[in-house]
Amino acid sequence: MTQQAVTVIGLGPMGRAMANAFLDRGHRVTVWNRTPSRADEAVARGAVRAATAAEALRAGEPVVLSLTDYAAMYDVLGPAADALAGRVLVNLSSDTPGEARKAAEWARRHGARQLTGGVQASPSGIGVPGSATFYSGPREVFDAHRDTLEVLTAADYLGADPGLAALYYQLQMDTFWTSMLSHLHSLAVARANGIPARELLPHLSATAASVPGFLEFYAPRIDAGDHAGDVDRLAMGTASVDHVVHTARDAGVDAALPEAVLAVFRRGMEQGRAGDSFTSLIEVFARDAR
Ligand code: NDP
């Protein structure tokens, strides 16, 4: 069966993995990258090197974009805007929901259609089972290209709003980066106490493995606005985080991260939530957003 011709613009680690996955599955792949040498590997494996971004746009459908952010897309496609009419852009670059919506409108004004994607995988997870990508944008465009996109990862379509995939992606990243930094902070305190990361690994992994149980327990309560202090109380949590801050300081480690957490707990206390669960802090966050 003849596979669809696809274009990949942006050949960082992610775009290179995507070009390779399409080549592995027999697609004709056209590539373009600002720094041309990053296309060499894909070209050696059979990809076609486009001389310009406009040429890359015309060569394949869909046109997959894997750039640092949406600003890079304007830098690349702005000068090639005349070649956009009738094209399908699948923007797998990470950015905010607002930027994804603006870009979809920009593409529409130039006669192109955009699917937004949020890839939940590292480059090694591209083209192998077990990873997924959030997509949003026009349903018919997604349906037409689903099989091709599933060469990269499983596809999870969320709806027509081009911002949705970016939103779900950023929600994942909010959890990911704060959790990874908190782990890193624990490791810094451990190291200051002479404990190497490998030794702490099983303990931190056990803590991480307990998280889904907490999420499942608290999610329905949070949706119901039920912050009963029957299992945990904010006053207890505040004392506990204070101990974490002092353990870090005593070890000579920068305590800015747990101090920021402590500040949120204290705001909850000041608002009279001492007897509620720590989940009542969601109202502290909501209040700050207004
Ligand atoms: P990189 O930032 O390493 O690569 C980005 C690409 O964008 C390069 O091809 C680079 O070109 C190009 N680029 C950046 N700025 C410009 C510009 N102003 N004009 C033209 N080209 C530009 O990112 P990755 O490949 O790692 O990731 C790509 C996207 O995928 C990002 O949005 C990232 O957040 C997302 N992602 C990445 C993951 C990962 O683990 N790597 C995981 C999940 C999502 P040049 O080579 O010339 O510098």
XYZ file of C-alpha atoms in Angstrom, residues 4 9 21 63 73 118 133 184 209:
9
model
C 0.884 9.180 2.466
C 9.459 20.757 9.813
C 9.173 6.742 12.500
C 2.785 18.961 7.518
C 6.364 28.564 13.668
C 0.501 17.670 22.742
C -0.644 12.458 21.921
C 15.197 16.691 42.670
C 3.544 4.913 43.377
